[in-house]
PDB file of C-alpha atoms in Angstrom:
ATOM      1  CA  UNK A   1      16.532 170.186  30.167  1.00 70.00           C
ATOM      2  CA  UNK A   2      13.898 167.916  28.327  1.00 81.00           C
ATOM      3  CA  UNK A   3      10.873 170.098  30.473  1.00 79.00           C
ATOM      4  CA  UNK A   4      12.739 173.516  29.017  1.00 85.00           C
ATOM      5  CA  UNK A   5      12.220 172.053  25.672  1.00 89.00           C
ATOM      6  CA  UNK A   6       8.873 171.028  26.197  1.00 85.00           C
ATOM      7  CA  UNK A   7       8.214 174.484  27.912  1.00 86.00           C
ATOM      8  CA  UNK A   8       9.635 175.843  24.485  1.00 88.00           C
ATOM      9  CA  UNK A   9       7.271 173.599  22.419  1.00 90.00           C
ATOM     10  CA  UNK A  10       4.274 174.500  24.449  1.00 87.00           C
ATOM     11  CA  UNK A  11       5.340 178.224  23.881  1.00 90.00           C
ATOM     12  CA  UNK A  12       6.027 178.237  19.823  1.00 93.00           C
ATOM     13  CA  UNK A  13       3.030 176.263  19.261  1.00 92.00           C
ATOM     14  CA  UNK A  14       0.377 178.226  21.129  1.00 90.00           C
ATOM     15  CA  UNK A  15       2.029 181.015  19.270  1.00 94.00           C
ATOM     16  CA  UNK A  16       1.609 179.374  15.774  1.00 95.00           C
ATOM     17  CA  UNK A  17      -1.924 178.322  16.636  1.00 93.00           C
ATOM     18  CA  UNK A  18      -3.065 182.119  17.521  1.00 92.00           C
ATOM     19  CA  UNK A  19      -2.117 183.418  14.474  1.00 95.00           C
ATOM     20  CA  UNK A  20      -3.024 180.468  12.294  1.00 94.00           C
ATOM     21  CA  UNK A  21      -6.524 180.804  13.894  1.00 92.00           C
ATOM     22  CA  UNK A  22      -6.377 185.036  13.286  1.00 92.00           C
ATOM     23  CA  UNK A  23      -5.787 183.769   9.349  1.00 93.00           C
ATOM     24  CA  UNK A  24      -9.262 181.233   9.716  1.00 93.00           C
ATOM     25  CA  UNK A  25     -11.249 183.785  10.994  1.00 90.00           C
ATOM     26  CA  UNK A  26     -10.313 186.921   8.482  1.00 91.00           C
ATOM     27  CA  UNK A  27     -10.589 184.011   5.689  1.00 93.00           C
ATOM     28  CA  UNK A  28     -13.990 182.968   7.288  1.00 93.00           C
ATOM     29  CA  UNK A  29     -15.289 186.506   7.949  1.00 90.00           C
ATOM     30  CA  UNK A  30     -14.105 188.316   4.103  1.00 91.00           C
ATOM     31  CA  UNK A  31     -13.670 185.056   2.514  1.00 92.00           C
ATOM     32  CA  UNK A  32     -10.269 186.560   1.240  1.00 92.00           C
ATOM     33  CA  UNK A  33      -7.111 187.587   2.726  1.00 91.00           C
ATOM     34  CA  UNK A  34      -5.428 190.676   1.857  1.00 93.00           C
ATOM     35  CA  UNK A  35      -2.020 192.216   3.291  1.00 92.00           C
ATOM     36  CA  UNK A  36      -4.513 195.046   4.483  1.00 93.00           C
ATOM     37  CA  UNK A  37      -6.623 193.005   5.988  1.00 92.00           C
ATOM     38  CA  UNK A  38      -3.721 191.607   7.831  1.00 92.00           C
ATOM     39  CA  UNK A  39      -2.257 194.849   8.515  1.00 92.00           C
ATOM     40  CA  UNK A  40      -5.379 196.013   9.782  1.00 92.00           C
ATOM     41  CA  UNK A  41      -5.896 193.108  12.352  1.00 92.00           C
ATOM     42  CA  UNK A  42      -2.253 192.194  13.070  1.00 93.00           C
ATOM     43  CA  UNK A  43      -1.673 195.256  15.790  1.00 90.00           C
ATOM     44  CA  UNK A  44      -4.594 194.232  18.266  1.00 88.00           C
ATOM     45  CA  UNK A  45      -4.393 190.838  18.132  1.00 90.00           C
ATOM     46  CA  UNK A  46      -1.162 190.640  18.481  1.00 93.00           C
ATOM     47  CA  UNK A  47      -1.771 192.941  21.842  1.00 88.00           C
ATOM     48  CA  UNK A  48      -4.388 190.758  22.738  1.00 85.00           C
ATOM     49  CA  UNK A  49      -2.082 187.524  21.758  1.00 91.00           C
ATOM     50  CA  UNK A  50       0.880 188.738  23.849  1.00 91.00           C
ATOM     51  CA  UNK A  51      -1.983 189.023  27.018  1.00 84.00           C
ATOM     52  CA  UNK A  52      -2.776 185.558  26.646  1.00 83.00           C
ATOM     53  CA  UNK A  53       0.574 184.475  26.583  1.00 90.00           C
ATOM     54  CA  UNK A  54       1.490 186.245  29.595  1.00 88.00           C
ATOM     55  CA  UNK A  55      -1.512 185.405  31.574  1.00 81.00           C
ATOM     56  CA  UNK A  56      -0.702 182.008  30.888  1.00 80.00           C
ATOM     57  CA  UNK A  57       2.639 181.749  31.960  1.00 85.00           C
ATOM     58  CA  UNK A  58       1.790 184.036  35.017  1.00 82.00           C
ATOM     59  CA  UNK A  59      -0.711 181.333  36.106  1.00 76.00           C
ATOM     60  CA  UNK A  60       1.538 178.593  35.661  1.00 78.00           C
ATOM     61  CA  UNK A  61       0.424 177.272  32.029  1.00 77.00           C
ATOM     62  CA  UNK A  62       3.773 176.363  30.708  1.00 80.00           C
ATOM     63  CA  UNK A  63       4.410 174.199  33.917  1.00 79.00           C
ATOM     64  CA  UNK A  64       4.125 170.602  32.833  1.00 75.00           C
ATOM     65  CA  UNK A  65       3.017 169.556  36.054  1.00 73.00           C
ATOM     66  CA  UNK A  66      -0.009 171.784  35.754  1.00 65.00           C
ATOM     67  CA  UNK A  67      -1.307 170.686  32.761  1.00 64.00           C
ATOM     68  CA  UNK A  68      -2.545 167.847  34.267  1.00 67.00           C
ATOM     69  CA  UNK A  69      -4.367 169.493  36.645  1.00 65.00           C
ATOM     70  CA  UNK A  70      -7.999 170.460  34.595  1.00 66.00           C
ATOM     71  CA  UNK A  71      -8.829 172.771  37.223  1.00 70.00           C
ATOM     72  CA  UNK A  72      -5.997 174.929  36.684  1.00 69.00           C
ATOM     73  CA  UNK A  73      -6.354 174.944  32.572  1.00 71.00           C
ATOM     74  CA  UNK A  74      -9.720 176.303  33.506  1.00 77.00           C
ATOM     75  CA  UNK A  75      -9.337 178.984  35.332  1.00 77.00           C
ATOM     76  CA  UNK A  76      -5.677 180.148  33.258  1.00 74.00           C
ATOM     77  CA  UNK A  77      -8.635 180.267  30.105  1.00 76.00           C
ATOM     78  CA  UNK A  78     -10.919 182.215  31.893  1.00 83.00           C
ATOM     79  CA  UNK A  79      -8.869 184.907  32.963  1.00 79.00           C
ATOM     80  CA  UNK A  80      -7.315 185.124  29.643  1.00 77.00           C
ATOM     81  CA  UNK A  81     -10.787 185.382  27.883  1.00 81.00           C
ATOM     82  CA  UNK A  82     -11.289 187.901  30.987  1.00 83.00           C
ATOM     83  CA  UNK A  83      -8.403 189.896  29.734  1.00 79.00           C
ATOM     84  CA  UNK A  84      -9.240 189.812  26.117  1.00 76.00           C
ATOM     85  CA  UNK A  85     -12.637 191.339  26.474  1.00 80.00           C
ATOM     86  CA  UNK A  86     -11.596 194.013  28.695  1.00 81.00           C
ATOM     87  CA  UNK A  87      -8.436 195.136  26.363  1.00 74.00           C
ATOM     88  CA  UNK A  88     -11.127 194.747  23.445  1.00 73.00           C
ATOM     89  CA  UNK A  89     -13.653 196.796  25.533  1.00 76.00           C
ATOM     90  CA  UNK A  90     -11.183 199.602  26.319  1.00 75.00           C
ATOM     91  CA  UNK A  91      -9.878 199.464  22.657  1.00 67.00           C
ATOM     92  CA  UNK A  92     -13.450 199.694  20.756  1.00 67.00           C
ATOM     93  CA  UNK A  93     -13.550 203.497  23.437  1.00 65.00           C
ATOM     94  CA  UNK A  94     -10.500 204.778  21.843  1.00 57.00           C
ATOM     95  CA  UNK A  95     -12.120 203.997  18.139  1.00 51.00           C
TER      96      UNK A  95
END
């Protein structure tokens, strides 16, 4: 029960931290943020978001035992940034 919990933890936070850090960088880029601006970004990062979250419990992220392996945490990263630029690649060939 207490590694479910800290499964869930892991989870909700990596979720608040994505789009916390989509807020920085529209604030950084515009230096304002606008429910347009949001509108406009929300739909692809959230696609790209709900990658990341999948690749990452796919490759054993939310395992507690794994974190400790640096290795692991490694590769997971890489084959989420992996995935990110190739949805982003086939996305900007649909614009």
């Amino acid at each position: 029960m207490y590694i479910r919990i800290k499964q869930a933890t892991l989870l909700f936070s990596d979720i608040i931290l994505l789009y916390a850090s989509l807020g920085i960088m529209l604030f950084i880029k515009y230096g304002h943020i606008t429910a347009e601006l949001i509108k406009m970004h929300l739909g692809p990062f959230s696609a790209v978001f709900i990658l990341w979250i999948l690749s990452f419990y796919i490759l054993g992220l939310y395992n507690i035992r794994a974190l400790k392996n640096k290795i692991t945490l490694m590769q997971t990263m890489s084959v989420a940034v992996a995935l990110s630029v190739v949805f982003s690649e086939i996305g900007r060939a649909h614009v």
